[in-house]
Amino acid sequence: MFEYIDRESVLTKSFLEEYQSHFRIESYPSKTVLLAQGQVAEKIFWIESGCMRIWLNKDGQEVTFQFFLENSLVASIESFWQSTPSLFTLETIEPTTVWVADKKDLKPLLDNTLQEEAYRNLFIDAIFQRTFDYMQRSLSFVQSTPEQRYLNLVEQRPELIKRIAQHYIASYIGISKVHLSRIKKKLLKS
């Protein structure tokens, strides 16, 4: 599960082994909801293979907020940490294999681990990186046209364009599937 983490870094083998013992492997088919909007998150997921998205229901429409691929840690962090209802739904969009940990098993370990400065700094760095990503995404809706958002996605995350259904991509950049088709057609002509 943790083979992509540098074992020579501050995350020692004993730390990794201790965490890994709290996870179990599970597989889900495409379009499986792992957490519904309004539920309290009791699990956290590490994607071994597959793809997930988080989305919310806005006036009866599914609005995709983020995609997660292999080697991503996924949860409704606020819901998981604060035991509040999730603001979004977490769903697989490909057959997906994940390592799953339950909050009741993981939270005490996290609480103890965060007492150590090196681990706390890694955790803070991860939270800040996710915050920066969300800020950049929010700003793109203010500063960029839908075409620019699509081009940015093609440039910055081409693997998403190759793997993810176009209606999810359209939702993610804030447009209809028809509008996305027009953008792609226009770009092909130029």
Coordinates of N, CA and C in Angstrom, one line a residue:
M1 N 0.8 -1.2 0.0 CA 0.0 0.0 0.0 C 0.9 1.3 0.0
F2 N 1.9 1.3 0.8 CA 2.7 2.5 0.9 C 4.0 2.4 0.1
E3 N 4.0 1.6 -0.9 CA 5.3 1.4 -1.7 C 5.7 2.7 -2.4
Y4 N 4.9 3.7 -2.6 CA 5.3 4.9 -3.3 C 5.8 6.0 -2.3
I5 N 5.8 5.7 -1.0 CA 6.4 6.6 -0.1 C 7.8 6.3 0.1
D6 N 8.7 7.3 0.1 CA 10.1 7.1 0.3 C 10.4 6.6 1.7
R7 N 10.8 5.3 1.8 CA 11.0 4.7 3.1 C 12.2 5.2 3.8
E8 N 13.1 6.0 3.2 CA 14.2 6.6 3.8 C 13.9 8.0 4.3
S9 N 12.7 8.4 4.1 CA 12.3 9.8 4.6 C 12.0 9.7 6.1
V10 N 11.4 10.8 6.6 CA 11.1 10.8 8.0 C 10.0 9.8 8.4
L11 N 9.3 9.3 7.4 CA 8.3 8.2 7.6 C 9.0 6.9 7.7
T12 N 9.3 6.5 8.9 CA 10.1 5.3 9.1 C 9.3 4.0 8.8
K13 N 10.0 2.9 8.7 CA 9.4 1.6 8.4 C 8.4 1.2 9.5
S14 N 8.8 1.5 10.7 CA 7.9 1.1 11.8 C 6.6 1.9 11.8
F15 N 6.7 3.2 11.4 CA 5.5 4.0 11.3 C 4.6 3.5 10.2
L16 N 5.2 3.2 9.0 CA 4.4 2.6 7.9 C 3.8 1.3 8.2
E17 N 4.5 0.5 8.9 CA 3.9 -0.8 9.3 C 2.8 -0.6 10.3
E18 N 3.0 0.3 11.2 CA 1.9 0.5 12.1 C 0.6 1.0 11.5
Y19 N 0.8 2.0 10.5 CA -0.4 2.5 9.8 C -1.0 1.4 8.9
Q20 N -0.2 0.6 8.2 CA -0.7 -0.4 7.3 C -1.5 -1.4 8.0
S21 N -1.2 -1.7 9.2 CA -2.0 -2.7 9.9 C -3.4 -2.2 10.2
H22 N -3.7 -1.0 10.1 CA -5.1 -0.4 10.3 C -5.9 -0.4 9.0
F23 N -5.3 -0.7 7.9 CA -6.0 -0.7 6.6 C -6.4 -2.1 6.2
R24 N -7.4 -2.2 5.4 CA -7.8 -3.5 4.8 C -8.1 -3.2 3.3
I25 N -7.9 -4.1 2.4 CA -8.1 -3.9 1.0 C -9.6 -4.3 0.6
E26 N -10.2 -3.4 -0.2 CA -11.5 -3.7 -0.7 C -11.6 -3.3 -2.2
S27 N -12.4 -3.9 -2.9 CA -12.6 -3.6 -4.4 C -14.1 -3.2 -4.6
Y28 N -14.3 -2.2 -5.5 CA -15.6 -1.7 -5.8 C -15.8 -1.6 -7.3
P29 N -17.0 -1.9 -7.8 CA -17.2 -1.6 -9.2 C -17.4 -0.1 -9.5
S30 N -17.4 0.2 -10.7 CA -17.6 1.6 -11.1 C -19.0 2.1 -10.6
K31 N -19.1 3.4 -10.3 CA -20.3 4.0 -9.9 C -20.8 3.5 -8.5
T32 N -19.9 3.2 -7.6 CA -20.2 2.8 -6.3 C -20.0 4.0 -5.4
V33 N -21.1 4.4 -4.6 CA -21.0 5.5 -3.7 C -20.4 5.0 -2.4
L34 N -19.3 5.5 -2.0 CA -18.6 5.1 -0.7 C -19.0 6.0 0.4
L35 N -19.4 7.2 0.1 CA -19.9 8.2 1.1 C -20.9 9.1 0.4
A36 N -22.1 9.2 1.0 CA -23.2 10.0 0.4 C -23.1 11.4 1.0
Q37 N -23.5 12.4 0.3 CA -23.6 13.8 0.8 C -24.6 13.7 2.0
G38 N -24.1 14.3 3.1 CA -25.0 14.3 4.3 C -24.6 13.2 5.3
Q39 N -23.9 12.2 4.9 CA -23.5 11.2 5.9 C -22.2 11.7 6.5
V40 N -21.9 11.1 7.7 CA -20.7 11.4 8.4 C -19.6 10.4 8.0
A41 N -18.5 10.9 7.6 CA -17.4 10.0 7.1 C -16.8 9.2 8.3
E42 N -16.8 7.9 8.1 CA -16.2 7.0 9.1 C -15.0 6.3 8.6
K43 N -14.7 6.5 7.3 CA -13.6 5.8 6.6 C -12.8 6.7 5.8
I44 N -11.5 6.3 5.6 CA -10.6 7.0 4.8 C -10.0 6.0 3.8
F45 N -9.8 6.4 2.6 CA -9.4 5.5 1.5 C -8.1 5.8 0.9
W46 N -7.3 4.8 0.6 CA -6.0 5.0 -0.2 C -6.2 4.2 -1.5
I47 N -6.2 4.9 -2.6 CA -6.5 4.3 -3.9 C -5.3 3.5 -4.4
E48 N -5.4 2.2 -4.5 CA -4.4 1.4 -5.1 C -4.5 1.3 -6.6
S49 N -5.7 1.2 -7.1 CA -6.0 1.2 -8.6 C -7.4 1.7 -8.8
G50 N -7.6 2.5 -9.9 CA -8.9 3.0 -10.2 C -9.0 4.5 -10.0
C51 N -10.2 5.0 -10.0 CA -10.5 6.4 -10.0 C -11.7 6.7 -9.2
M52 N -11.7 7.8 -8.5 CA -12.9 8.3 -7.7 C -13.1 9.8 -8.0
R53 N -14.3 10.2 -7.7 CA -14.6 11.6 -7.8 C -15.4 12.0 -6.5
I54 N -15.3 13.3 -6.2 CA -16.2 13.9 -5.2 C -17.1 14.8 -5.9
W55 N -18.4 14.8 -5.6 CA -19.3 15.6 -6.2 C -20.4 16.0 -5.2
L56 N -21.1 17.1 -5.6 CA -22.2 17.5 -4.7 C -23.5 17.7 -5.6
N57 N -24.6 17.7 -4.9 CA -25.9 17.9 -5.6 C -26.2 19.3 -5.5
K58 N -26.3 20.0 -6.6 CA -26.7 21.4 -6.6 C -27.9 21.6 -7.5
D59 N -29.1 21.8 -6.9 CA -30.3 22.0 -7.6 C -30.6 20.8 -8.5
G60 N -30.4 19.6 -8.0 CA -30.6 18.4 -8.8 C -29.6 18.0 -9.8
Q61 N -28.5 18.8 -9.9 CA -27.4 18.5 -10.8 C -26.2 18.0 -10.0
E62 N -25.5 17.0 -10.6 CA -24.3 16.5 -10.0 C -23.1 17.5 -10.4
V63 N -22.4 18.1 -9.5 CA -21.3 19.0 -9.8 C -20.1 18.3 -9.3
T64 N -19.2 17.9 -10.2 CA -17.9 17.2 -9.8 C -17.0 18.3 -9.3
F65 N -16.4 18.0 -8.2 CA -15.5 18.9 -7.6 C -14.0 18.5 -7.7
Q66 N -13.8 17.2 -7.6 CA -12.4 16.7 -7.7 C -12.3 15.3 -8.1
F67 N -11.2 14.9 -8.8 CA -10.9 13.5 -9.2 C -9.7 13.1 -8.4
F68 N -9.7 11.8 -8.1 CA -8.6 11.1 -7.4 C -8.2 9.9 -8.1
L69 N -6.9 9.7 -8.4 CA -6.4 8.5 -9.1 C -5.5 7.7 -8.1
E70 N -4.8 6.8 -8.6 CA -3.9 5.9 -7.8 C -3.0 6.7 -6.9
N71 N -2.8 6.1 -5.7 CA -1.9 6.7 -4.7 C -2.4 8.0 -4.1
S72 N -3.7 8.1 -4.1 CA -4.3 9.3 -3.5 C -5.0 8.8 -2.2
L73 N -4.9 9.7 -1.2 CA -5.6 9.5 0.0 C -6.9 10.3 -0.1
V74 N -8.1 9.6 0.1 CA -9.4 10.2 -0.2 C -10.3 10.1 1.0
A75 N -10.9 11.2 1.4 CA -12.0 11.2 2.4 C -12.6 12.5 2.4
S76 N -13.8 12.6 3.0 CA -14.3 14.0 3.3 C -13.6 14.4 4.6
I77 N -12.5 15.0 4.4 CA -11.6 15.3 5.5 C -12.3 16.0 6.7
E78 N -13.1 17.1 6.4 CA -13.8 17.8 7.4 C -14.8 16.9 8.1
S79 N -15.5 16.1 7.4 CA -16.5 15.2 8.0 C -15.8 14.1 8.8
F80 N -14.7 13.6 8.3 CA -13.9 12.5 9.0 C -13.3 13.1 10.3
W81 N -12.7 14.2 10.3 CA -12.0 14.8 11.4 C -13.0 15.4 12.5
Q82 N -14.1 16.0 12.0 CA -15.0 16.7 12.9 C -16.3 16.0 13.2
S83 N -16.5 14.9 12.6 CA -17.7 14.1 12.7 C -19.0 14.9 12.3
T84 N -18.8 15.7 11.2 CA -20.0 16.5 10.7 C -20.4 15.8 9.4
P85 N -21.7 16.2 9.0 CA -22.2 15.6 7.7 C -21.3 16.1 6.5
S86 N -21.0 15.1 5.6 CA -20.2 15.4 4.4 C -20.9 16.4 3.5
L87 N -20.2 17.3 3.0 CA -20.8 18.3 2.0 C -20.9 17.7 0.6
F88 N -20.2 16.5 0.4 CA -20.2 15.9 -0.9 C -20.3 14.4 -0.9
T89 N -20.5 13.8 -2.1 CA -20.5 12.4 -2.3 C -19.2 11.9 -2.8
L90 N -18.7 10.8 -2.3 CA -17.5 10.2 -2.8 C -17.9 8.9 -3.6
E91 N -17.5 8.8 -4.9 CA -18.0 7.8 -5.8 C -16.8 7.2 -6.6
T92 N -16.8 5.9 -6.9 CA -15.9 5.4 -7.8 C -16.4 5.6 -9.2
I93 N -15.5 5.9 -10.2 CA -15.9 6.1 -11.6 C -15.2 5.1 -12.5
E94 N -14.4 4.2 -11.9 CA -13.8 3.1 -12.6 C -13.9 1.9 -11.5
P95 N -13.7 0.7 -12.0 CA -13.5 -0.4 -10.9 C -12.3 0.1 -10.1
T96 N -12.4 0.1 -8.8 CA -11.4 0.7 -7.9 C -11.1 -0.3 -6.8
T97 N -9.8 -0.4 -6.5 CA -9.3 -1.1 -5.4 C -8.7 -0.1 -4.4
V98 N -9.1 -0.2 -3.2 CA -8.7 0.8 -2.2 C -8.2 0.1 -0.9
W99 N -7.4 0.7 -0.2 CA -7.1 0.3 1.2 C -8.0 1.2 2.1
V100 N -8.7 0.6 3.0 CA -9.7 1.3 3.8 C -9.3 1.3 5.3
A101 N -9.4 2.4 5.9 CA -9.2 2.4 7.4 C -10.5 3.1 8.0
D102 N -10.9 2.5 9.1 CA -12.0 3.1 9.9 C -11.5 4.1 10.9
K103 N -12.3 5.2 11.0 CA -12.0 6.3 11.9 C -11.6 5.8 13.3
K104 N -12.4 4.9 13.8 CA -12.3 4.5 15.2 C -10.9 3.8 15.4
D105 N -10.3 3.3 14.4 CA -9.0 2.7 14.4 C -7.9 3.6 14.1
L106 N -8.1 4.6 13.2 CA -7.1 5.4 12.7 C -6.9 6.7 13.5
K107 N -8.0 7.3 14.0 CA -7.9 8.6 14.7 C -7.0 8.6 15.9
P108 N -7.1 7.6 16.8 CA -6.2 7.6 17.9 C -4.7 7.6 17.5
L109 N -4.4 6.8 16.5 CA -3.1 6.7 16.0 C -2.6 8.1 15.4
L110 N -3.5 8.7 14.6 CA -3.2 10.0 14.1 C -3.0 11.1 15.2
D111 N -3.8 11.0 16.2 CA -3.7 11.9 17.3 C -2.3 11.8 18.0
N112 N -1.9 10.6 18.2 CA -0.6 10.3 18.8 C 0.6 10.7 17.8
T113 N 0.4 10.4 16.6 CA 1.4 10.7 15.6 C 1.6 12.2 15.4
L114 N 0.5 13.0 15.5 CA 0.6 14.4 15.3 C 1.4 15.1 16.4
Q115 N 1.6 14.4 17.5 CA 2.4 15.0 18.6 C 3.9 15.1 18.2
E116 N 4.3 14.3 17.2 CA 5.7 14.3 16.8 C 5.8 15.4 15.6
E117 N 6.8 16.3 15.8 CA 6.9 17.4 14.9 C 7.1 17.0 13.4
A118 N 7.9 16.0 13.1 CA 8.2 15.7 11.7 C 6.9 15.2 11.1
Y119 N 6.1 14.4 11.8 CA 4.9 13.8 11.2 C 3.8 14.9 11.1
R120 N 3.8 15.8 12.1 CA 2.8 16.9 12.1 C 3.1 17.8 10.9
N121 N 4.4 18.1 10.6 CA 4.7 18.9 9.5 C 4.3 18.3 8.2
L122 N 4.5 17.0 8.0 CA 4.1 16.3 6.8 C 2.5 16.4 6.6
F123 N 1.8 16.2 7.7 CA 0.4 16.4 7.7 C -0.1 17.8 7.3
I124 N 0.6 18.8 7.9 CA 0.3 20.2 7.6 C 0.6 20.5 6.2
D125 N 1.7 20.0 5.7 CA 2.1 20.2 4.3 C 1.0 19.6 3.3
A126 N 0.5 18.4 3.7 CA -0.5 17.8 2.8 C -1.8 18.6 2.8
I127 N -2.2 19.1 4.0 CA -3.4 19.9 4.1 C -3.2 21.2 3.3
F128 N -2.1 21.9 3.5 CA -1.9 23.1 2.8 C -1.9 22.9 1.3
Q129 N -1.3 21.8 0.8 CA -1.2 21.5 -0.7 C -2.7 21.3 -1.2
R130 N -3.5 20.6 -0.4 CA -4.9 20.4 -0.9 C -5.6 21.8 -0.9
T131 N -5.3 22.6 0.1 CA -6.0 23.9 0.2 C -5.5 24.8 -1.0
F132 N -4.2 24.7 -1.3 CA -3.8 25.5 -2.5 C -4.4 25.0 -3.8
D133 N -4.6 23.7 -3.9 CA -5.2 23.2 -5.1 C -6.7 23.7 -5.2
Y134 N -7.4 23.7 -4.1 CA -8.8 24.1 -4.1 C -8.9 25.6 -4.4
M135 N -7.9 26.4 -3.8 CA -7.9 27.8 -4.1 C -7.7 28.1 -5.6
Q136 N -6.7 27.4 -6.2 CA -6.4 27.5 -7.6 C -7.6 27.2 -8.4
R137 N -8.3 26.1 -8.1 CA -9.5 25.7 -8.8 C -10.6 26.8 -8.7
S138 N -10.8 27.3 -7.5 CA -11.8 28.3 -7.3 C -11.5 29.6 -8.1
L139 N -10.2 30.0 -8.1 CA -9.8 31.1 -8.8 C -10.0 30.9 -10.3
S140 N -9.8 29.7 -10.8 CA -10.0 29.5 -12.2 C -11.4 29.7 -12.7
F141 N -12.4 29.6 -11.8 CA -13.8 29.9 -12.2 C -14.0 31.4 -12.3
V142 N -13.2 32.2 -11.6 CA -13.3 33.6 -11.7 C -12.5 34.2 -12.8
Q143 N -11.3 33.6 -13.0 CA -10.3 34.2 -13.9 C -10.3 33.6 -15.3
S144 N -10.8 32.4 -15.5 CA -10.7 31.7 -16.8 C -12.0 31.4 -17.4
T145 N -12.0 31.3 -18.8 CA -13.2 30.9 -19.5 C -13.3 29.4 -19.4
P146 N -14.4 28.8 -19.8 CA -14.5 27.3 -19.8 C -13.4 26.7 -20.7
E147 N -13.2 27.4 -21.9 CA -12.2 26.9 -22.8 C -10.8 26.9 -22.1
Q148 N -10.5 27.9 -21.4 CA -9.2 28.0 -20.7 C -9.1 26.9 -19.6
R149 N -10.2 26.7 -18.9 CA -10.2 25.7 -17.8 C -10.0 24.3 -18.5
Y150 N -10.6 24.0 -19.6 CA -10.4 22.8 -20.3 C -8.9 22.6 -20.7
L151 N -8.4 23.7 -21.4 CA -7.0 23.6 -21.8 C -6.0 23.4 -20.6
N152 N -6.3 24.1 -19.5 CA -5.5 23.9 -18.3 C -5.5 22.5 -17.8
L153 N -6.7 21.9 -17.9 CA -6.9 20.5 -17.5 C -6.1 19.6 -18.4
V154 N -6.2 19.8 -19.7 CA -5.5 19.0 -20.7 C -4.0 19.1 -20.4
E155 N -3.5 20.3 -20.1 CA -2.1 20.5 -19.9 C -1.6 20.0 -18.6
Q156 N -2.3 20.2 -17.5 CA -1.9 19.9 -16.2 C -2.2 18.5 -15.7
R157 N -3.3 17.9 -16.2 CA -3.7 16.6 -15.8 C -4.2 15.8 -17.0
P158 N -3.4 15.6 -18.0 CA -3.8 14.9 -19.2 C -4.4 13.5 -19.0
E159 N -3.9 12.8 -17.9 CA -4.4 11.5 -17.6 C -5.9 11.5 -17.3
L160 N -6.4 12.6 -16.8 CA -7.9 12.7 -16.5 C -8.6 12.7 -17.9
I161 N -8.1 13.4 -18.8 CA -8.8 13.5 -20.1 C -8.9 12.1 -20.8
K162 N -7.8 11.3 -20.6 CA -7.8 10.0 -21.2 C -8.7 9.0 -20.5
R163 N -8.9 9.1 -19.2 CA -9.5 8.1 -18.4 C -10.9 8.4 -18.0
I164 N -11.3 9.6 -18.0 CA -12.6 10.0 -17.4 C -13.6 10.4 -18.4
A165 N -14.9 9.9 -18.2 CA -16.0 10.2 -19.1 C -16.2 11.7 -19.3
Q166 N -16.5 12.1 -20.5 CA -16.6 13.5 -20.8 C -17.7 14.2 -20.0
H167 N -18.8 13.6 -19.6 CA -19.8 14.3 -18.8 C -19.2 14.6 -17.4
Y168 N -18.3 13.8 -16.9 CA -17.7 14.2 -15.6 C -16.7 15.3 -15.8
I169 N -16.0 15.3 -16.9 CA -15.0 16.4 -17.2 C -15.8 17.7 -17.4
A170 N -16.9 17.7 -18.1 CA -17.7 18.9 -18.3 C -18.2 19.4 -17.0
S171 N -18.7 18.5 -16.1 CA -19.2 18.9 -14.8 C -18.1 19.6 -14.0
Y172 N -16.9 19.0 -14.1 CA -15.7 19.4 -13.3 C -15.3 20.9 -13.7
I173 N -15.4 21.2 -15.0 CA -15.0 22.5 -15.5 C -16.2 23.5 -15.5
G174 N -17.4 23.0 -15.1 CA -18.5 23.9 -14.9 C -19.3 24.2 -16.1
I175 N -19.4 23.2 -17.1 CA -20.2 23.4 -18.3 C -21.0 22.2 -18.6
S176 N -21.8 22.3 -19.6 CA -22.6 21.1 -20.1 C -21.7 20.2 -21.0
K177 N -22.2 19.0 -21.2 CA -21.5 18.1 -22.1 C -21.5 18.6 -23.5
V178 N -22.6 19.3 -23.9 CA -22.7 19.9 -25.2 C -21.7 21.0 -25.4
H179 N -21.6 21.8 -24.4 CA -20.6 22.9 -24.4 C -19.2 22.4 -24.5
L180 N -18.9 21.3 -23.8 CA -17.5 20.7 -23.9 C -17.3 20.2 -25.3
S181 N -18.3 19.6 -25.9 CA -18.1 19.1 -27.3 C -17.8 20.2 -28.2
R182 N -18.5 21.4 -28.1 CA -18.2 22.5 -28.9 C -16.8 23.0 -28.7
I183 N -16.3 23.1 -27.5 CA -15.0 23.5 -27.2 C -14.0 22.6 -27.9
K184 N -14.2 21.3 -27.7 CA -13.2 20.3 -28.3 C -13.2 20.4 -29.9
K185 N -14.4 20.6 -30.4 CA -14.5 20.8 -31.9 C -13.8 22.0 -32.4
K186 N -14.0 23.1 -31.6 CA -13.3 24.4 -32.0 C -11.8 24.2 -31.9
L187 N -11.3 23.5 -30.9 CA -9.9 23.3 -30.7 C -9.3 22.4 -31.8
L188 N -10.1 21.5 -32.2 CA -9.6 20.6 -33.3 C -9.4 21.4 -34.6
K189 N -10.3 22.3 -34.8 CA -10.3 23.1 -36.1 C -9.1 24.1 -36.1
S190 N -8.7 24.5 -34.9 CA -7.6 25.5 -34.8 C -6.2 24.9 -34.8

